[in-house]
Amino acid sequence: MGSRVLLVPLGCLALLLPPPGAAEFSPSLDSDFTFTLPAGRKECFYQPMRKEASLELEYQVLDGAGLDIDFHLLSPKGETLVFDERKSDGVHTVETEDGDYMFCFDNTFSTISEKVIFFELILDNMGEDGQDEEDWKKYVTGTDLLDMKLEDILESINSVKARLSKSVQIQTLLRAFEARDRNIQESNFDRVNFWSMVNLGVMVVVSAVQVYMLKSLFEDKRKSRT
């Protein structure tokens, strides 16, 4: 299964990378990251890819007013492959060529609210499976004496590996959905409490006014003669 990698905010790598304001992944089959994007800010990241590989990227806005973000995905040549405007989530898959792919999350349209963003990268055909197969062949001898061929063993192992990876991806996505739903519920809970207190205050004021008006109706306003 893939390893998790740490993405560095844009400003930290400005002196290390030629394009300013970006961070770079280590090669990995599966990685996910959650970060906070302040209001009026834009964050970009680079992912090195090989030719004829596959890059799948899924993102979700977990918290923040409107639960929306602008998303850009650019090719190594600087061509815009994907542009999502004010979306809360998205899934995109592209066939890649050699070079660094850049994807950006843009919150410049928001002047007040920061956004909590989760995204996951899934990289296919990065050339590691073939190396794994060669490593297995080094340690297996006398395969004609086995009932099951080496290819069958490798196929079974790869199948188990793929299913485990898929299970991890689904669990990660479910955690992201759960986090977003929890944030929405907490926001609704605070909103309900606020308006409940407002309604309670209005009811107390109305009750006091009604009591005062009823008392004023039964008061004897005639002045006693002296």
PDB file of C-alpha atoms in Angstrom, residues 17-154:
ATOM      1  CA  LEU A  17      11.773  25.084  -6.571  1.00  0.00           C
ATOM      2  CA  PRO A  18      12.022  27.131  -9.754  1.00  0.00           C
ATOM      3  CA  PRO A  19       8.271  27.944  -9.859  1.00  0.00           C
ATOM      4  CA  PRO A  20       7.518  30.023  -6.739  1.00  0.00           C
ATOM      5  CA  GLY A  21       4.741  29.158  -4.344  1.00  0.00           C
ATOM      6  CA  ALA A  22       4.445  25.377  -4.648  1.00  0.00           C
ATOM      7  CA  ALA A  23       5.179  22.119  -2.855  1.00  0.00           C
ATOM      8  CA  GLU A  24       6.242  18.766  -4.261  1.00  0.00           C
ATOM      9  CA  PHE A  25       5.186  15.208  -3.507  1.00  0.00           C
ATOM     10  CA  SER A  26       7.492  12.240  -3.182  1.00  0.00           C
ATOM     11  CA  PRO A  27       6.602   9.498  -5.668  1.00  0.00           C
ATOM     12  CA  SER A  28       3.823   7.451  -4.081  1.00  0.00           C
ATOM     13  CA  LEU A  29       0.984   5.206  -5.169  1.00  0.00           C
ATOM     14  CA  ASP A  30      -1.541   6.660  -2.747  1.00  0.00           C
ATOM     15  CA  SER A  31      -1.362   9.765  -0.588  1.00  0.00           C
ATOM     16  CA  ASP A  32      -3.862  12.070   1.089  1.00  0.00           C
ATOM     17  CA  PHE A  33      -3.616  15.379   2.874  1.00  0.00           C
ATOM     18  CA  THR A  34      -5.840  17.800   4.786  1.00  0.00           C
ATOM     19  CA  PHE A  35      -4.976  21.468   5.162  1.00  0.00           C
ATOM     20  CA  THR A  36      -6.525  24.831   5.990  1.00  0.00           C
ATOM     21  CA  LEU A  37      -6.683  27.444   3.234  1.00  0.00           C
ATOM     22  CA  PRO A  38      -7.060  31.000   4.616  1.00  0.00           C
ATOM     23  CA  ALA A  39      -9.455  33.496   3.083  1.00  0.00           C
ATOM     24  CA  GLY A  40      -8.088  35.309   0.048  1.00  0.00           C
ATOM     25  CA  ARG A  41      -5.302  32.753  -0.465  1.00  0.00           C
ATOM     26  CA  LYS A  42      -4.324  30.228  -3.135  1.00  0.00           C
ATOM     27  CA  GLU A  43      -2.241  27.088  -2.586  1.00  0.00           C
ATOM     28  CA  CYS A  44      -0.596  25.025  -5.340  1.00  0.00           C
ATOM     29  CA  PHE A  45       1.209  21.658  -5.315  1.00  0.00           C
ATOM     30  CA  TYR A  46       3.339  19.726  -7.828  1.00  0.00           C
ATOM     31  CA  GLN A  47       3.157  16.010  -8.590  1.00  0.00           C
ATOM     32  CA  PRO A  48       5.906  14.450 -10.805  1.00  0.00           C
ATOM     33  CA  MET A  49       4.463  11.904 -13.239  1.00  0.00           C
ATOM     34  CA  ARG A  50       5.725   9.450 -15.855  1.00  0.00           C
ATOM     35  CA  LYS A  51       4.567   8.955 -19.393  1.00  0.00           C
ATOM     36  CA  GLU A  52       1.503   6.718 -19.883  1.00  0.00           C
ATOM     37  CA  ALA A  53       0.753   6.735 -16.153  1.00  0.00           C
ATOM     38  CA  SER A  54      -2.535   7.718 -14.548  1.00  0.00           C
ATOM     39  CA  LEU A  55      -3.215  10.461 -12.025  1.00  0.00           C
ATOM     40  CA  GLU A  56      -6.484  10.410 -10.091  1.00  0.00           C
ATOM     41  CA  LEU A  57      -7.231  13.292  -7.741  1.00  0.00           C
ATOM     42  CA  GLU A  58     -10.218  13.636  -5.454  1.00  0.00           C
ATOM     43  CA  TYR A  59     -10.878  16.647  -3.218  1.00  0.00           C
ATOM     44  CA  GLN A  60     -13.532  17.730  -0.729  1.00  0.00           C
ATOM     45  CA  VAL A  61     -14.159  20.919   1.196  1.00  0.00           C
ATOM     46  CA  LEU A  62     -14.708  19.769   4.776  1.00  0.00           C
ATOM     47  CA  ASP A  63     -15.413  23.075   6.492  1.00  0.00           C
ATOM     48  CA  GLY A  64     -15.918  26.762   5.730  1.00  0.00           C
ATOM     49  CA  ALA A  65     -18.743  29.036   4.619  1.00  0.00           C
ATOM     50  CA  GLY A  66     -20.384  27.731   1.470  1.00  0.00           C
ATOM     51  CA  LEU A  67     -18.218  24.586   1.382  1.00  0.00           C
ATOM     52  CA  ASP A  68     -16.854  25.648  -2.015  1.00  0.00           C
ATOM     53  CA  ILE A  69     -13.460  26.202  -3.649  1.00  0.00           C
ATOM     54  CA  ASP A  70     -11.951  26.876  -7.069  1.00  0.00           C
ATOM     55  CA  PHE A  71      -9.781  24.017  -8.378  1.00  0.00           C
ATOM     56  CA  HIS A  72      -7.213  24.077 -11.212  1.00  0.00           C
ATOM     57  CA  LEU A  73      -5.197  21.198 -12.694  1.00  0.00           C
ATOM     58  CA  LEU A  74      -2.419  22.092 -15.142  1.00  0.00           C
ATOM     59  CA  SER A  75      -0.232  19.908 -17.371  1.00  0.00           C
ATOM     60  CA  PRO A  76       3.585  20.148 -17.454  1.00  0.00           C
ATOM     61  CA  LYS A  77       3.174  22.431 -20.493  1.00  0.00           C
ATOM     62  CA  GLY A  78       1.008  24.819 -18.509  1.00  0.00           C
ATOM     63  CA  GLU A  79      -2.257  23.803 -20.201  1.00  0.00           C
ATOM     64  CA  THR A  80      -5.406  23.843 -18.072  1.00  0.00           C
ATOM     65  CA  LEU A  81      -6.750  20.285 -17.895  1.00  0.00           C
ATOM     66  CA  VAL A  82      -9.423  20.816 -15.248  1.00  0.00           C
ATOM     67  CA  PHE A  83     -11.097  23.927 -13.862  1.00  0.00           C
ATOM     68  CA  ASP A  84     -13.814  23.647 -11.195  1.00  0.00           C
ATOM     69  CA  GLU A  85     -15.434  26.883 -10.067  1.00  0.00           C
ATOM     70  CA  ARG A  86     -17.007  27.093  -6.600  1.00  0.00           C
ATOM     71  CA  LYS A  87     -17.315  23.314  -6.145  1.00  0.00           C
ATOM     72  CA  SER A  88     -17.506  21.445  -2.827  1.00  0.00           C
ATOM     73  CA  ASP A  89     -15.915  18.237  -4.170  1.00  0.00           C
ATOM     74  CA  GLY A  90     -14.602  16.659  -7.342  1.00  0.00           C
ATOM     75  CA  VAL A  91     -12.928  13.569  -8.805  1.00  0.00           C
ATOM     76  CA  HIS A  92     -10.645  13.822 -11.852  1.00  0.00           C
ATOM     77  CA  THR A  93      -8.488  11.265 -13.668  1.00  0.00           C
ATOM     78  CA  VAL A  94      -5.949  12.129 -16.374  1.00  0.00           C
ATOM     79  CA  GLU A  95      -3.511  10.116 -18.465  1.00  0.00           C
ATOM     80  CA  THR A  96      -0.119  11.688 -17.917  1.00  0.00           C
ATOM     81  CA  GLU A  97       3.138  12.436 -19.687  1.00  0.00           C
ATOM     82  CA  ASP A  98       6.614  13.068 -18.274  1.00  0.00           C
ATOM     83  CA  GLY A  99       6.732  16.191 -16.140  1.00  0.00           C
ATOM     84  CA  ASP A 100       5.316  17.965 -13.122  1.00  0.00           C
ATOM     85  CA  TYR A 101       1.561  18.368 -12.887  1.00  0.00           C
ATOM     86  CA  MET A 102       0.341  21.319 -10.844  1.00  0.00           C
ATOM     87  CA  PHE A 103      -2.977  21.512  -9.029  1.00  0.00           C
ATOM     88  CA  CYS A 104      -4.195  24.550  -7.126  1.00  0.00           C
ATOM     89  CA  PHE A 105      -6.936  25.339  -4.628  1.00  0.00           C
ATOM     90  CA  ASP A 106      -8.096  28.943  -4.906  1.00  0.00           C
ATOM     91  CA  ASN A 107      -9.954  30.708  -2.091  1.00  0.00           C
ATOM     92  CA  THR A 108      -9.284  34.266  -3.265  1.00  0.00           C
ATOM     93  CA  PHE A 109     -13.000  34.863  -3.887  1.00  0.00           C
ATOM     94  CA  SER A 110     -13.635  34.588  -0.125  1.00  0.00           C
ATOM     95  CA  THR A 111     -12.666  37.584   1.991  1.00  0.00           C
ATOM     96  CA  ILE A 112     -13.689  36.203   5.391  1.00  0.00           C
ATOM     97  CA  SER A 113     -14.062  32.437   5.542  1.00  0.00           C
ATOM     98  CA  GLU A 114     -11.150  29.992   5.546  1.00  0.00           C
ATOM     99  CA  LYS A 115     -11.659  26.495   4.104  1.00  0.00           C
ATOM    100  CA  VAL A 116     -10.552  23.077   5.352  1.00  0.00           C
ATOM    101  CA  ILE A 117      -9.704  20.952   2.296  1.00  0.00           C
ATOM    102  CA  PHE A 118      -9.026  17.231   1.981  1.00  0.00           C
ATOM    103  CA  PHE A 119      -7.542  15.704  -1.157  1.00  0.00           C
ATOM    104  CA  GLU A 120      -6.223  12.295  -2.179  1.00  0.00           C
ATOM    105  CA  LEU A 121      -3.884  11.305  -4.993  1.00  0.00           C
ATOM    106  CA  ILE A 122      -3.919   7.841  -6.572  1.00  0.00           C
ATOM    107  CA  LEU A 123      -1.090   7.095  -8.997  1.00  0.00           C
ATOM    108  CA  ASP A 124      -1.227   4.120 -11.375  1.00  0.00           C
ATOM    109  CA  ASN A 125       1.337   2.615 -13.758  1.00  0.00           C
ATOM    110  CA  MET A 126       4.268   4.304 -12.064  1.00  0.00           C
ATOM    111  CA  GLY A 127       6.581   1.384 -12.855  1.00  0.00           C
ATOM    112  CA  GLU A 128       6.735  -0.167  -9.401  1.00  0.00           C
ATOM    113  CA  ASP A 129       4.626  -3.279 -10.024  1.00  0.00           C
ATOM    114  CA  GLY A 130       7.091  -4.625 -12.569  1.00  0.00           C
ATOM    115  CA  GLN A 131       9.935  -4.173 -10.117  1.00  0.00           C
ATOM    116  CA  ASP A 132       7.946  -6.028  -7.444  1.00  0.00           C
ATOM    117  CA  GLU A 133       7.446  -8.924  -9.824  1.00  0.00           C
ATOM    118  CA  GLU A 134      11.166  -9.111 -10.594  1.00  0.00           C
ATOM    119  CA  ASP A 135      11.943  -9.115  -6.858  1.00  0.00           C
ATOM    120  CA  TRP A 136       9.587 -12.054  -6.338  1.00  0.00           C
ATOM    121  CA  LYS A 137      11.215 -14.026  -9.112  1.00  0.00           C
ATOM    122  CA  LYS A 138      14.632 -13.687  -7.438  1.00  0.00           C
ATOM    123  CA  TYR A 139      13.481 -15.554  -4.352  1.00  0.00           C
ATOM    124  CA  VAL A 140      11.390 -18.278  -5.964  1.00  0.00           C
ATOM    125  CA  THR A 141      13.138 -21.419  -7.203  1.00  0.00           C
ATOM    126  CA  GLY A 142      11.856 -24.704  -8.558  1.00  0.00           C
ATOM    127  CA  THR A 143       8.513 -23.294  -9.609  1.00  0.00           C
ATOM    128  CA  ASP A 144       7.794 -26.307 -11.889  1.00  0.00           C
ATOM    129  CA  LEU A 145       7.545 -28.424  -8.748  1.00  0.00           C
ATOM    130  CA  LEU A 146       4.695 -26.332  -7.375  1.00  0.00           C
ATOM    131  CA  ASP A 147       1.053 -26.950  -8.180  1.00  0.00           C
ATOM    132  CA  MET A 148       0.531 -23.233  -8.657  1.00  0.00           C
ATOM    133  CA  LYS A 149       2.646 -21.309 -11.115  1.00  0.00           C
ATOM    134  CA  LEU A 150       4.571 -18.230 -10.121  1.00  0.00           C
ATOM    135  CA  GLU A 151       2.338 -16.097 -12.308  1.00  0.00           C
ATOM    136  CA  ASP A 152      -0.732 -17.338 -10.457  1.00  0.00           C
ATOM    137  CA  ILE A 153       0.864 -16.495  -7.113  1.00  0.00           C
ATOM    138  CA  LEU A 154       1.765 -13.022  -8.285  1.00  0.00           C
TER     139      LEU A 154
END
